[in-house]
Short mmCIF file of C-alpha atoms and ligand atoms in Angstrom, two decimals:
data_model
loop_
_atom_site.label_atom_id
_atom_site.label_comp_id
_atom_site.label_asym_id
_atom_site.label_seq_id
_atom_site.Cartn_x
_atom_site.Cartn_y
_atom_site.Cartn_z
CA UNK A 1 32.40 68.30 -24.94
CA UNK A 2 33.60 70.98 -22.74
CA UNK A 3 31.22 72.90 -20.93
CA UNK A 4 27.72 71.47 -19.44
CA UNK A 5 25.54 73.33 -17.44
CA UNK A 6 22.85 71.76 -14.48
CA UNK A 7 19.65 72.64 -13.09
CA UNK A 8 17.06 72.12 -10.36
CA UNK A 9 13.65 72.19 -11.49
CA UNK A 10 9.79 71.56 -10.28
CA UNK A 11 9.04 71.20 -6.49
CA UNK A 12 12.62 70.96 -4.61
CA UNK A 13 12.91 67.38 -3.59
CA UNK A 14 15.54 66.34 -0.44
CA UNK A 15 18.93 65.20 -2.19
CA UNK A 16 18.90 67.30 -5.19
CA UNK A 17 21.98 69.36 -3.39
CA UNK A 18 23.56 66.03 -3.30
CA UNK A 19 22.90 65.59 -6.63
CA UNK A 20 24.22 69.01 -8.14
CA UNK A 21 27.43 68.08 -6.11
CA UNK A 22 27.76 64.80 -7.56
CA UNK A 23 27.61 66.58 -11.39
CA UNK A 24 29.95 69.04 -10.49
CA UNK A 25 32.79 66.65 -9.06
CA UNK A 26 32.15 63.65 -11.38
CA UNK A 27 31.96 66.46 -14.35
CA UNK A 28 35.38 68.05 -13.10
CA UNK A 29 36.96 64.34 -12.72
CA UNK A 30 36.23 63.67 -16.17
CA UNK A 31 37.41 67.12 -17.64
CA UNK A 32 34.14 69.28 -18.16
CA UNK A 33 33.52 72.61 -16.85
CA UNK A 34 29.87 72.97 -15.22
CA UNK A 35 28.18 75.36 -14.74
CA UNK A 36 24.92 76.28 -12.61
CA UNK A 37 21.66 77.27 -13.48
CA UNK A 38 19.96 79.66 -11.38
CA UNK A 39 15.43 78.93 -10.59
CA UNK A 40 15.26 76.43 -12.91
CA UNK A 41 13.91 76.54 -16.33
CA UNK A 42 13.44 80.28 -15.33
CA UNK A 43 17.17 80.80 -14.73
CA UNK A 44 17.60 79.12 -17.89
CA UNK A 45 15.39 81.47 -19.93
CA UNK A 46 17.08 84.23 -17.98
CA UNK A 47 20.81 83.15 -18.77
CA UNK A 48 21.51 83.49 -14.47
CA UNK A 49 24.39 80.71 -15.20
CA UNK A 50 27.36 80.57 -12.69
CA UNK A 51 30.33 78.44 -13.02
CA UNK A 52 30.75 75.46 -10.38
CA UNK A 53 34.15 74.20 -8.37
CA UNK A 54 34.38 71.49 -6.23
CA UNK A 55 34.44 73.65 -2.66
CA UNK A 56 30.85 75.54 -4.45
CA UNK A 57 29.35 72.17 -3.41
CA UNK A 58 31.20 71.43 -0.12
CA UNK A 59 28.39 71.18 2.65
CA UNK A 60 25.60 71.17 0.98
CA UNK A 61 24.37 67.69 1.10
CA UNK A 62 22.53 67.46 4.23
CA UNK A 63 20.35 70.14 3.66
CA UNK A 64 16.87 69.53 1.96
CA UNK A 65 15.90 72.01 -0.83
CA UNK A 66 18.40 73.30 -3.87
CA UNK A 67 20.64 75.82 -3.65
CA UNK A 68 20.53 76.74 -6.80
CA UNK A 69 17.15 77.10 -6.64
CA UNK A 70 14.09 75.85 -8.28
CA UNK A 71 10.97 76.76 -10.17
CA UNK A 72 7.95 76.11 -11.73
CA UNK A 73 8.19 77.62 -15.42
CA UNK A 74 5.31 78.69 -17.53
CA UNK A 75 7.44 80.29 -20.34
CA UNK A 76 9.00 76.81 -20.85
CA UNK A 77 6.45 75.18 -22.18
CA UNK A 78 6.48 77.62 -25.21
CA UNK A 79 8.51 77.48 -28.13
CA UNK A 80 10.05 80.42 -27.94
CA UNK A 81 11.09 79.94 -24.44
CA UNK A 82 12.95 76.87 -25.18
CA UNK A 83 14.54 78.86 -28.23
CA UNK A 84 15.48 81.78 -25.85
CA UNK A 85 16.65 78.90 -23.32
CA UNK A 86 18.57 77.40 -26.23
CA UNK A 87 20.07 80.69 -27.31
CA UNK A 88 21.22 81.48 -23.60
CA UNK A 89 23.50 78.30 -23.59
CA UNK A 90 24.58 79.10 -26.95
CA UNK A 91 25.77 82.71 -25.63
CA UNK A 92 27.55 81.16 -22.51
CA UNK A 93 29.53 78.03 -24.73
CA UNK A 94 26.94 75.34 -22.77
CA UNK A 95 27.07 71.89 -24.59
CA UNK A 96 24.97 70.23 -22.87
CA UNK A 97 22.18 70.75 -20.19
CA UNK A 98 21.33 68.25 -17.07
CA UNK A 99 18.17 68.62 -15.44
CA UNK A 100 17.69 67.51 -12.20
CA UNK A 101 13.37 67.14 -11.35
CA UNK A 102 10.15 65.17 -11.41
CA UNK A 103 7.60 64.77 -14.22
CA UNK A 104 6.91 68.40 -15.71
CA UNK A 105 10.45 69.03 -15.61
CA UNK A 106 11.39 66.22 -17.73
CA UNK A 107 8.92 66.59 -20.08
CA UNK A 108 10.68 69.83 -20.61
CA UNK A 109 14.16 68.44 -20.90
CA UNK A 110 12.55 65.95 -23.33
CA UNK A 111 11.18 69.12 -25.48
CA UNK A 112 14.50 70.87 -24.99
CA UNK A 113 15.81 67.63 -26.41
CA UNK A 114 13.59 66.84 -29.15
CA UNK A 115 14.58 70.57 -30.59
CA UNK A 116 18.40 69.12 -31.22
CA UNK A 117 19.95 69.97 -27.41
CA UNK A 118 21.25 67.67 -25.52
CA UNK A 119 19.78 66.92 -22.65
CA UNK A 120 20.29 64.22 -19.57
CA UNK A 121 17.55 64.10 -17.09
CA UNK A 122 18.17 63.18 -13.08
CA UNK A 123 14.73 61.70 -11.78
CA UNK A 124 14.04 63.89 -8.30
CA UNK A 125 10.86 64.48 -7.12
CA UNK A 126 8.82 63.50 -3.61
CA UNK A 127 6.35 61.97 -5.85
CA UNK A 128 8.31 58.96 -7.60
CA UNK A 129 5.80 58.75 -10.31
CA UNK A 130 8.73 58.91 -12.79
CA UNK A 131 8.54 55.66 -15.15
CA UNK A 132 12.65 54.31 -16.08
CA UNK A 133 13.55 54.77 -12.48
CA UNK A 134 12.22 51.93 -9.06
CA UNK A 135 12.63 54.91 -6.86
CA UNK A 136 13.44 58.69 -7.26
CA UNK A 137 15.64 61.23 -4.87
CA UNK A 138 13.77 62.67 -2.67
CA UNK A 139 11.00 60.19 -2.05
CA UNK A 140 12.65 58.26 0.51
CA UNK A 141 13.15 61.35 3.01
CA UNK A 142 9.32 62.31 2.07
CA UNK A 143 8.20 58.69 3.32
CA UNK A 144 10.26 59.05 6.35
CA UNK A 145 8.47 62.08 7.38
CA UNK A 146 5.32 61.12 7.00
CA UNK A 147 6.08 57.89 9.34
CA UNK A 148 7.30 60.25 11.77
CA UNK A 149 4.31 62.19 11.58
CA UNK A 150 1.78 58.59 11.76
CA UNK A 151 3.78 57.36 14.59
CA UNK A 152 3.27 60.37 16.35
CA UNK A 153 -0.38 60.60 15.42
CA UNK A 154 -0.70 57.00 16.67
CA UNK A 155 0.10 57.52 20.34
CA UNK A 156 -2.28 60.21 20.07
CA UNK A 157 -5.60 57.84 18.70
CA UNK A 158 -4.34 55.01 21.06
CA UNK A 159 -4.77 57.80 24.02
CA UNK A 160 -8.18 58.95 23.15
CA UNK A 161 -9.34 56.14 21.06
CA UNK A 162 -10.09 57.97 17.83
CA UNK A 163 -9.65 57.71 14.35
CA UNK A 164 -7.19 59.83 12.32
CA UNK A 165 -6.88 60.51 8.43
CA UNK A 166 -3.03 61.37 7.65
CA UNK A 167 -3.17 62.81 4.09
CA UNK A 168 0.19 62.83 2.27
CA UNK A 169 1.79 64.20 -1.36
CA UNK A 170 2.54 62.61 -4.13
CA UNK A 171 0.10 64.56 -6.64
CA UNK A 172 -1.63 61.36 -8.66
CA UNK A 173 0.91 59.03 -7.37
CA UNK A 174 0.07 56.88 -4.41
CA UNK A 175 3.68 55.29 -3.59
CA UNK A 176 4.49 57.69 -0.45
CA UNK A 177 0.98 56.87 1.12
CA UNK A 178 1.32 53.18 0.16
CA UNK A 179 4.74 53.02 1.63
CA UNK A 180 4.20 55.18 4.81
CA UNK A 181 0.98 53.21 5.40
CA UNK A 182 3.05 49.98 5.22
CA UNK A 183 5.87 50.61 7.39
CA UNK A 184 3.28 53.24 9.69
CA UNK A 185 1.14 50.18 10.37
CA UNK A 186 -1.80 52.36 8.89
CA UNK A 187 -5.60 50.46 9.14
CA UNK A 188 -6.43 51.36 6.00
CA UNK A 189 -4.03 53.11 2.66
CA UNK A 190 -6.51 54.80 0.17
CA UNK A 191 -4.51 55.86 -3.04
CA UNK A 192 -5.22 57.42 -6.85
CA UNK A 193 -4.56 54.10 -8.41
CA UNK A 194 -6.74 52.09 -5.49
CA UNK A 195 -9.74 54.54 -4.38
CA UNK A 196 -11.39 54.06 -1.34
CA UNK A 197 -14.76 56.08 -0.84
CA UNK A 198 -15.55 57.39 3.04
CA UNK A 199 -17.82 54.56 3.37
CA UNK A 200 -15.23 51.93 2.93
CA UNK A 201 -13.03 53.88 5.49
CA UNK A 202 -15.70 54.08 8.16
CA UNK A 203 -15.77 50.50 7.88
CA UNK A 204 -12.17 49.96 8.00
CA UNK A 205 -12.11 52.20 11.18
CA UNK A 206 -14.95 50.68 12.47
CA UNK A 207 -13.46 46.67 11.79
CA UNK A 208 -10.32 48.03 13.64
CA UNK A 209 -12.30 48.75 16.30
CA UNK A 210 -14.15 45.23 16.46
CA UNK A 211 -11.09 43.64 16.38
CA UNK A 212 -9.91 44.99 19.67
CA UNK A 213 -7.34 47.69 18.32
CA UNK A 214 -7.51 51.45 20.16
CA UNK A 215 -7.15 53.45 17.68
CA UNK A 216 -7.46 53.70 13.70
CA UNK A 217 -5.46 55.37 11.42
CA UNK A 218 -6.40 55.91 7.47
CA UNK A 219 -3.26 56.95 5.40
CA UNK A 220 -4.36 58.90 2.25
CA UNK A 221 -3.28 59.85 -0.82
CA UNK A 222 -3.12 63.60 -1.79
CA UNK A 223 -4.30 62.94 -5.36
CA UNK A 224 -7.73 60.69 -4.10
CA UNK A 225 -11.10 61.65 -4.98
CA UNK A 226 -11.80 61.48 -1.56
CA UNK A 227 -8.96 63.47 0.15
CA UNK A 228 -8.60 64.34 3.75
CA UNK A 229 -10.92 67.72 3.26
CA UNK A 230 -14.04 65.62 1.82
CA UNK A 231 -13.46 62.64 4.36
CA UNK A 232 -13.30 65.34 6.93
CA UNK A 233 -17.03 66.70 5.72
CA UNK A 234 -18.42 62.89 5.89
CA UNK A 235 -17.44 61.98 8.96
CA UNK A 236 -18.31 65.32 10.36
CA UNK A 237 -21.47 64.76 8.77
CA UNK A 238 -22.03 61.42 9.68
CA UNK A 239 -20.38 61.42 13.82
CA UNK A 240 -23.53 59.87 15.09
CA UNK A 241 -24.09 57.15 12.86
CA UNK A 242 -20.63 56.52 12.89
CA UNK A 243 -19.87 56.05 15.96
CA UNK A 244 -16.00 57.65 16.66
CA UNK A 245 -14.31 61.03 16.46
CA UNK A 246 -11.74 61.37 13.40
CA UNK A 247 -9.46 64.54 13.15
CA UNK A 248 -7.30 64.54 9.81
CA UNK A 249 -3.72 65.99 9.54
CA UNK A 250 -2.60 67.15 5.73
CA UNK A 251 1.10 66.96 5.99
CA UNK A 252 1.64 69.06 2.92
CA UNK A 253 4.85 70.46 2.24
CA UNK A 254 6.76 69.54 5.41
CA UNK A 255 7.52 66.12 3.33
CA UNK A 256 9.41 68.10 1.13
CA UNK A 257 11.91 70.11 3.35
CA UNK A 258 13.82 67.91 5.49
CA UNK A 259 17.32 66.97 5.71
CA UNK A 260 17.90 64.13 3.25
CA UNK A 261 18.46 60.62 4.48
CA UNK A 262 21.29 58.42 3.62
CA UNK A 263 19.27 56.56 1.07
CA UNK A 264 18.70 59.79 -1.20
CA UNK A 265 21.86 61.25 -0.52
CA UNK A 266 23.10 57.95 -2.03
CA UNK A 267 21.08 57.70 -4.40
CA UNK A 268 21.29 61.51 -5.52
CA UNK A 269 25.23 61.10 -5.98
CA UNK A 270 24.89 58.10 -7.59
CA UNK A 271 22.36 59.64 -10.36
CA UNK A 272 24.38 62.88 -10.45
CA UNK A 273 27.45 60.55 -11.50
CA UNK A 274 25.73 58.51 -14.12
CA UNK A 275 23.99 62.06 -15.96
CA UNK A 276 27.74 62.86 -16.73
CA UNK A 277 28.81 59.63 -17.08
CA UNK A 278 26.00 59.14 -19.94
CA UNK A 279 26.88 62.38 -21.73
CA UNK A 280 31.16 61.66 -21.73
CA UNK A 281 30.02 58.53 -23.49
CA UNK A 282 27.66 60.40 -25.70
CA UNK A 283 24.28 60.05 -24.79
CA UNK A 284 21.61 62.31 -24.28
CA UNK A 285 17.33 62.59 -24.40
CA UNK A 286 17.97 60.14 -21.36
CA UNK A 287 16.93 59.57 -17.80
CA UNK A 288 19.04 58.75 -15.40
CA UNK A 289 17.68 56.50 -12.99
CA UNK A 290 18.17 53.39 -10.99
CA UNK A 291 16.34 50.27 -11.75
CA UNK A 292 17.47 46.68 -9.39
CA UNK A 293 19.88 49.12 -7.82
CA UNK A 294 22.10 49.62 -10.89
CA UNK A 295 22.20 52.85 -12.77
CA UNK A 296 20.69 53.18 -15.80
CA UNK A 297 19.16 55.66 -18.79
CA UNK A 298 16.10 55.55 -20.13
CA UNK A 299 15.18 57.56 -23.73
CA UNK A 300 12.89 60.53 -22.40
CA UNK A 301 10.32 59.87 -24.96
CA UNK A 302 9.77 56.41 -23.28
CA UNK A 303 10.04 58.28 -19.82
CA UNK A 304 7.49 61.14 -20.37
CA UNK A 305 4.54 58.67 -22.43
CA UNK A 306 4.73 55.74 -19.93
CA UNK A 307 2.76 55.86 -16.79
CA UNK A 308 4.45 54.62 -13.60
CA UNK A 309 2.47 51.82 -12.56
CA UNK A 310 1.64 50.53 -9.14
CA UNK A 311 3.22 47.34 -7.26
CA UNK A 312 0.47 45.39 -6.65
CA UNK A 313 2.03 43.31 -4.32
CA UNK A 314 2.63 46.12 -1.98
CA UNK A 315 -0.97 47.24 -1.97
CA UNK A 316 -1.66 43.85 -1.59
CA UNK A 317 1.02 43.57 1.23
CA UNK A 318 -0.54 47.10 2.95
CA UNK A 319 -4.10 45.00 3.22
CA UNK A 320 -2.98 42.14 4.79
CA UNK A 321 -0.74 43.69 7.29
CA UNK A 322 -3.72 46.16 8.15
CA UNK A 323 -5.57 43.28 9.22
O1 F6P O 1 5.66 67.30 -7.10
C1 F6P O 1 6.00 67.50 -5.79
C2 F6P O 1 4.83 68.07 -5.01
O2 F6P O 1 5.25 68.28 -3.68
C3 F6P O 1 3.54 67.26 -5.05
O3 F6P O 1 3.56 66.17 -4.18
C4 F6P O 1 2.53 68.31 -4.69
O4 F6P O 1 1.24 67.99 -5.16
C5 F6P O 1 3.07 69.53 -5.41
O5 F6P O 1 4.47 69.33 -5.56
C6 F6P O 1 2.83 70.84 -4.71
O6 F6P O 1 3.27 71.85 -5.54
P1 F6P O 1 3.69 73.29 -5.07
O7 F6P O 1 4.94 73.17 -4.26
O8 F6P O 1 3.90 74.05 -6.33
O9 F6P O 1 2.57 73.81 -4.22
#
C-alpha cells in the first residue's frame, strides 16, 4: 500500500487535530503517502483531497476542532454517494481511507467498507457512545468543561441558596453527565440509560436541602426525556409547592470547542498511530480504539450493531457520593 487518505467527520471533537497528525507522521514513518480529506464525507464525495507532510501538522494539536474540517453528510448515506466517494479515491491513487468520528461516521466507514474499500475507523466524538473503545477522543476535554462550568455554577447556588439544572451533550449517551456529575459533586445525575422524572429531582433538591447542604445542583443528560427545557417548565410551574428557585444552564456546544487536554491529545496520537499501524499489517473494517489502556481494533460490524452500555458501578458510585 502506498497512498491512504484521512478524514474528520460528524461533530468536531477536541483531539481530532492530534489525531490527523499522528496518521500523517506514523503513515510517513512507515512509508505511505497521506493525504487529507477536506469536510468530511462531503470532501470525500467532492474529491477536495490534499497531500499531507509532517510540518502540515506542526501546531495543530492544542487547538480543539479539525482543520481539515468536518461535516455532517446526507449524500453518504446513499449508494451512489459512496460509489462517487469510492470513484474519487480511485481517481487520486487512494488505497485506503481512515476516518476519524463518532457513531454516524462509522457507520459510514463500515458501509464504505462493506462495498470492498478499506477502511480503518478512529473513535472521536464528545459523546463516547462508541462500543470497542472504554473512552473516545474528545470526551475527556468535553467532561472537563462541563466541571468547570458546575463548579462555577456551585459558588453561585451556595450564594443564593438555589437549585441549578446543568444540562450537558452526549446525544443518547449519558457518560459526560455521569462523569461530570461524579467528579462535580452534582446532588443528583439524571441520564438516557437511568431517567429521572422532575418529581424525583425536586426531591433530590429538596433532601439536599434537609440535609443541611446550601445549594443543589442536578446534572442532566442532553438525551433525557426530561431535559433542562421541560424541568425548567415544572419547576416554573410548580415554585410554590416546591419550595426553591432553580435556573438551568444548557452548556451546548461550548463542550465541544476547547483546547484538548493531555488525556485526548494522548489518546488521539495514540489512536492515530494504531489506524496505520492496523492497515501496514493489513487490516481494515476496524475500529481503532483503546480498551484497559492498550490499543486495539474492533470489526466495524461489531462496532456499529452493539450498543455501548453503561457502568453501573459509576451510576451507582454518582448516588452514593450525592448523598
Ligand atoms: O455528537 C456530538 C454532539 O455534540 C452531540 O453531543 C450533540 O447532540 C450533537 O453533536 C449536536 O450536533 P450539531 O453540532 O450538528 O448541532
Amino acid at each position: 500500500m502506498k497512498r491512504v487518505a484521512v478524514l474528520t467527520s460528524g461533530g468536531d471533537a477536541p483531539g481530532m487535530n492530534a489525531a490527523i497528525r499522528a496518521v500523517v507522521r506514523t503513515g510517513l514513518e512507515v512509508g505511505f503517502e497521506v493525504y487529507g480529506v477536506e469536510n468530511g464525507y462531503a470532501g470525500l464525495i467532492a474529491g477536495q483531497f490534499r497531500p499531507l507532510g509532517r510540518r502540515d501538522v506542526s501546531e495543530v494539536m492544542q487547538w480543539g476542532g479539525t482543520f481539515l474540517g468536518s461535516a455532517r453528510c446526507e449524500a453518504f448515506y446513499e449508494v451512489s454517494g459512496r460509489q462517487e466517494a469510492i470513484a474519487q479515491m480511485e481517481k487520486h491513487g487512494i488505497e485506503a481511507l481512515i476516518v476519524i468520528g463518532g457513531n454516524g461516521s462509522q457507520t459510514g466507514s463500515y458501509a464504505l467498507s462493506q462495498m470492498g474499500f478499506p477502511v480503518v475507523g478512529v473513535a472521536s466524538t464528545i459523546d463516547n457512545d462508541l462500543a470497542g473503545t472504554d473512552v473516545t477522543i474528545g470526551v475527556d476535554t468535553a467532561i472537563n468543561v462541563a466541571l468547570e462550568a458546575i463548579d462555577r455554577l456551585k459558588v453561585t447556588a451556595s450564594s443564593h441558596g438555589r437549585a441549578f439544572l446543568v444540562e450537558t451533550m452526549g446525544r443518547k449517551c449519558g457518560y459526560v453527565a455521569l462523569i461530570s456529575g461524579i467528579a462535580g459533586g452534582a446532588e443528583v445525575v439524571s441520564i438516557p440509560e437511568a431517567e429521572l422524572g422532575p418529581e424525583e429531582i425536586a426531591q433530590a433538591f429538596r433532601e439536599a436541602y434537609d440535609r443541611g447542604k446550601n445549594h443543589a445542583l442536578a446534572v442532566i443528560a442532553e438525551g433525557a426525556t426530561y431535559n433542562a427545557l421541560k424541568l425548567m417548565a415544572y419547576f416554573e410551574e410548580h415554585r410554590e409547592s416546591t419550595g426553591f428557585a432553580v435556573r438551568a444552564t444548557i452548556l451546548g456546544h461550548v463542550q465541544r470547542g476547547a483546547a484538548p487536554t493531555a488525556a485526548d491529545r494522548l489518546l488521539a496520537t495514540r489512536l492515530g498511530e494504531g489506524a496505520i499501524r492496523a492497515l501496514a499489517r493489513g487490516e481494515a473494517g476496524v475500529l481503532t480504539g483503546l480498551r484497559g489502556n492498550h490499543v486495539v481494533t474492533t470489526p466495524l460490524e461489531e462496532v456499529v450493531n452493539t450498543a455501548k452500555p453503561l457502568d453501573a458501578e459509576l451510576a451507582e458510585l454518582a448516588r452514593i457520593m450525592a448523598i
